[in-house]
Amino acid sequence: MSEVLVLVDTLVDGKVGKPTLELLTIARRLGEPVAVVFGEASGVTDVLASYGAERVVAVDDTEVREHLVAPKAEALSELVEKAGPDLAAVLLPSGGEGKEIAGRLAVRTGSGLITDAVDVQAGADGPVTTQSVFAGGYTVQARVTRGVPIVTVKPNSATPEQARGAGTVEAFRPTVSDAARGARITASAPRQASGRPELTEAAIVVSGGRGTGGNFEEVEAFADSLGAAVGASRAAVDSGWMPHAFQVGQTGKTVSPQLYVANGISGAIQHRAGMQTSKTIVAVNKDEEAPIFELVDFGVVGDLHTVLPAATEQVRQRKG
Amino acid sequence: MNIVVCVKHVPDATADRRFEDDGTVDRVGVDGLLSELDEYAVEQALQVRERLGDDSEVTVLSVGPQQAVDAIRKSLQMGADKGVHVVDDAIAGSDSVATSLVIAEAVRRIGAWDLVVCGMASTDGSMGVVPAMLAERLGVPALTLGSSVEVEGDIVRIRRDGDTATETVEATIPLVMSVTDQSGEARYPSFKGIMAAKKKPLETWSLADLGIGPEQVGLSAAWSVVQSTEARPPRTKGQVVTDEDGSGAAALVEFLASKKFV
Ligand SMILES: Cc1cc2nc3c(=O)[nH]c(=O)nc-3n(C[C@H](O)[C@H](O)[C@H](O)COP(=O)(O)OP(=O)(O)OC[C@H]3O[C@@H](n4cnc5c(N)ncnc54)[C@H](O)[C@@H]3O)c2cc1C
Ligand SMILES: Nc1ncnc2c1ncn2[C@@H]1O[C@H](COP(=O)(O)O)[C@@H](O)[C@H]1O
């Protein structure tokens, strides 16, 4: 059976994130998963194996850690070459870094590239991907016709399923060119953990926009009552009320949760691009003409400053 | 410093964007404009030129159909010094791999360049891969997704708000850079800018000028194919209640409970 390379997303607190487990689950539809980890892999081998990794390639990154994405692309392209023509696909996480690695890898290996897949299935002529485009207005199915299919996959594209793989660990030391060391990370401030679920992985997202007037406490309290992640519109981010990492939309995160609650958000196309594929959409907005109401399964025309605290209280009471 | 800004002409996001029968984006039947995210790239290029205050030059480069000249013109009106438009029937339907090839060859032809500035992603394809591909092809470092930009001698430095950390990243020119919509509002063309743009040099190049064969680009040379496209069924508007009588929160929580979210 042919192999599928899976790039393990940057470990957070030394742990493998859910998106990586989704990638491994998808990889098993296409072939035998080979997990590629940059840096220390001993702590994560077991979880990778339990989601199907037959091999775990631990790439020694001591010399390239501070050089952004280019060295990772070179290391992966070496692995692609080593694997030969039998390789079924390379799967990467669809973040900024994953997409850049994928882009470079495509050029280096002469392979076709598909980004932001929300589903990948085995097909007669290789993997068939599903993408959501034009602000979620269209669904597109595509496939790679040249080289090794390189596909970046969005979070929440599959339900992780366990299936034990051998998990044989191999150390790999890449040859990295000087050119790839050109970009240097000179300072790094880790993002503060919010204690809430990760925005792109959460089952429920509660967002606030300009209508919050800058007070996100009500939005946060409602989110916490539901065990939800907090999101924001660009207007809220541009006003400095929330960090950019919380922005939902075209130039922020794309979320596709079971429930999305938009509070004081008008529903501009660029915001919709990031949340339109949510299962259930709810909005609280004081303007009954707000475009967000065209999308909702349930809407409240009202002031979020009265509706949210009352709703938070009632959810708490119900939960006891 | 010689700066090249890559801008794309895209279908208007607020118009009814659609596909052609062959799975390519309809770029003719829908109104187009300079990709809003590339305005930020033009802005940052102009700011670098202004801060250096020397004889630095900003060249706008766009690969695209005839109408793409509008995107170049708008950039010239904003203040760029000259324009290059690569237009060729064979380019239609190119994927990002081919597009990056054309851009790379055009950058080489522009000659002594120091800095290529791109937007974070095009608002139609929005893959966000061309800058990395370009750096790979040109064999230079890439500073991507900059939310602020600083130039100090030969060194360019950006702030990069990643998913797990905020980083400062730097490299020595020549290099490729991309900037996000957090980098600062783009200026509007002034009346003076609009008048001045009319006299600025604008060259039109074909694939032959770049030494690229028609078989290397376009839909038939794409390394990936769209098998099918389907318009997502529009969401049907659900129940909307008003909170006039103060019952909004209770109705909301009742709805959430009925869906098992509470
Ligand atoms: C290239 C580009 C990229 C963009 N990317 C993004 C993106 O990624 N994400 C994004 O969100 N936007 C993005 N935008 C911006 C987008 O176009 C909108 O400007 C933005 O989404 C508006 O945010 P908002 O809905 O919070 O603010 P507004 O549009 O000002 O809406 C505020 C809403 O709050 C309501 N309101 C006010 N007070 C109350 C109250 N007390 N109670 C209840 N409701 C109240 C108002 O009725 C109104 O509907 C982008 C724009 C461009 C051009
Ligand atoms: N056809 C094009 N002509 C000029 N620049 C482009 C073109 N396509 C993409 N770019 C540049 O590459 C960036 C990322 O595009 P993309 O990878 O398509 O999302 C854009 O913001 C532009 O700066």
XYZ file of C-alpha atoms in Angstrom, chain A residues 12 68 99-100 103-104 106-108 110-113 115-116 128 133-146 182-191 204 222 226 234 237-238 244 247 250-251 253 258-259 269-270 276-282 293-302 306-307 310-311 314-315 318, chain B residues 13-14 17-19 25 36-37 40 96-97 100 120 123-124 126-129 132-133 135-137 139-145 155 160 163-172 181-182 185 222-232 235-243 248-257 259 261-262:
158
model
C 1.316 23.348 21.490
C 10.442 30.138 9.454
C -0.060 26.620 3.048
C 3.320 28.223 2.500
C 3.265 26.102 -2.019
C 7.035 25.742 -1.915
C 4.570 22.069 -5.037
C 7.122 24.159 -6.930
C 10.070 22.054 -5.723
C 6.603 19.673 -9.651
C 3.341 18.703 -8.023
C -0.176 20.058 -8.101
C -1.529 21.761 -5.002
C -5.457 24.347 -0.439
C -8.185 24.639 2.190
C -10.649 14.034 -4.608
C -15.118 28.995 -2.172
C -16.476 32.500 -2.802
C -17.331 33.171 0.832
C -18.879 29.738 1.172
C -21.190 30.349 -1.781
C -19.836 27.448 -3.837
C -18.567 23.941 -3.238
C -15.813 22.747 -5.582
C -14.434 19.264 -6.121
C -10.938 19.045 -7.475
C -8.011 16.722 -7.923
C -4.309 16.964 -8.645
C -3.179 15.829 -12.076
C 0.587 16.089 -11.803
C 17.492 33.582 4.827
C 14.544 34.500 7.036
C 15.396 34.702 10.733
C 12.967 34.799 13.631
C 14.546 37.317 15.993
C 11.830 37.493 18.640
C 8.796 35.453 19.549
C 6.022 36.050 22.048
C 3.805 33.013 22.557
C 0.087 33.716 22.455
C -19.686 26.416 19.611
C -22.251 33.920 27.387
C -22.038 27.416 26.709
C -12.800 42.724 12.026
C -10.326 43.706 16.085
C -9.518 46.948 14.266
C -6.378 39.493 15.634
C -11.003 37.427 14.079
C -11.919 36.273 5.106
C -8.738 37.621 6.637
C -10.165 32.364 10.859
C -22.147 23.226 15.259
C -23.362 26.586 16.564
C -19.656 39.256 3.095
C -16.090 39.150 4.449
C -21.253 30.734 6.636
C -20.775 26.967 6.742
C -21.610 26.728 10.462
C -24.347 24.163 11.157
C -26.641 26.413 13.163
C -26.421 30.209 13.110
C -27.904 32.519 15.725
C -30.513 37.825 9.819
C -30.685 36.421 6.273
C -28.489 33.541 7.439
C -29.871 32.745 10.838
C -31.728 29.736 12.100
C -32.766 31.877 15.015
C -32.434 35.598 15.607
C -33.208 38.112 18.311
C -33.787 41.742 17.375
C -32.637 43.478 20.511
C -29.723 43.226 27.814
C -30.230 39.974 25.874
C -30.195 37.506 30.679
C -29.492 34.564 28.374
C -30.823 31.400 32.118
C -28.302 28.997 30.594
C -30.714 25.344 33.332
C -16.643 40.117 -3.823
C -19.915 41.948 -3.367
C -19.241 35.674 -8.381
C -19.529 32.507 -10.409
C -17.764 29.837 -12.446
C -13.575 31.688 -12.414
C -8.601 44.866 -1.751
C -5.915 42.869 0.001
C -2.322 46.987 1.518
C -1.119 29.255 -8.770
C 1.912 27.208 -9.819
C 3.911 32.177 -9.873
C -1.670 38.076 1.907
C -9.767 37.700 -2.651
C -11.004 35.288 -5.333
C -7.520 33.227 -1.714
C -4.949 30.467 -1.559
C -2.243 32.698 -0.166
C 0.474 30.618 -1.774
C 5.906 31.553 -1.035
C 6.035 30.044 -4.522
C 10.298 33.175 -3.208
C 10.979 29.537 -4.001
C 11.294 30.303 -7.719
C 15.603 31.639 -4.644
C 15.223 34.391 -2.055
C 13.874 34.539 1.522
C 10.201 35.193 2.139
C 8.810 37.327 4.940
C 5.138 36.479 4.843
C 1.986 37.788 6.511
C 17.382 44.430 6.309
C 3.987 38.213 12.058
C -1.532 31.137 15.428
C 0.720 30.238 18.310
C 2.968 33.272 18.645
C 3.686 36.792 17.511
C 7.091 36.813 15.888
C 9.574 39.316 14.578
C 11.148 38.013 11.391
C 13.872 39.614 9.310
C 15.907 38.966 6.191
C 18.363 40.736 3.944
C -4.838 43.840 6.187
C -3.525 44.619 9.679
C -5.252 51.376 5.848
C -2.751 23.270 -14.676
C -1.459 20.700 -12.197
C -4.852 20.379 -10.596
C -8.333 20.302 -12.111
C -11.733 21.292 -10.868
C -14.058 18.342 -11.391
C -17.293 20.011 -10.424
C -18.670 23.198 -8.925
C -21.938 23.557 -7.124
C -23.661 26.634 -5.739
C -24.372 26.107 -2.066
C -29.570 29.399 3.835
C -33.229 29.763 4.599
C -34.006 32.451 7.092
C -35.233 30.979 10.333
C -37.325 32.463 13.091
C -36.507 36.012 14.199
C -38.079 37.340 17.380
C -37.884 40.782 18.934
C -36.842 41.580 22.463
C -35.771 37.642 23.664
C -33.303 35.938 25.995
C -35.803 33.295 27.076
C -36.729 32.548 23.456
C -33.042 32.326 22.547
C -32.241 29.917 25.366
C -35.329 27.870 24.533
C -34.108 27.575 20.926
C -30.607 26.542 22.063
C -32.107 23.960 24.406
C -31.131 22.018 19.601
C -26.791 23.124 22.964
C -27.853 23.720 26.561
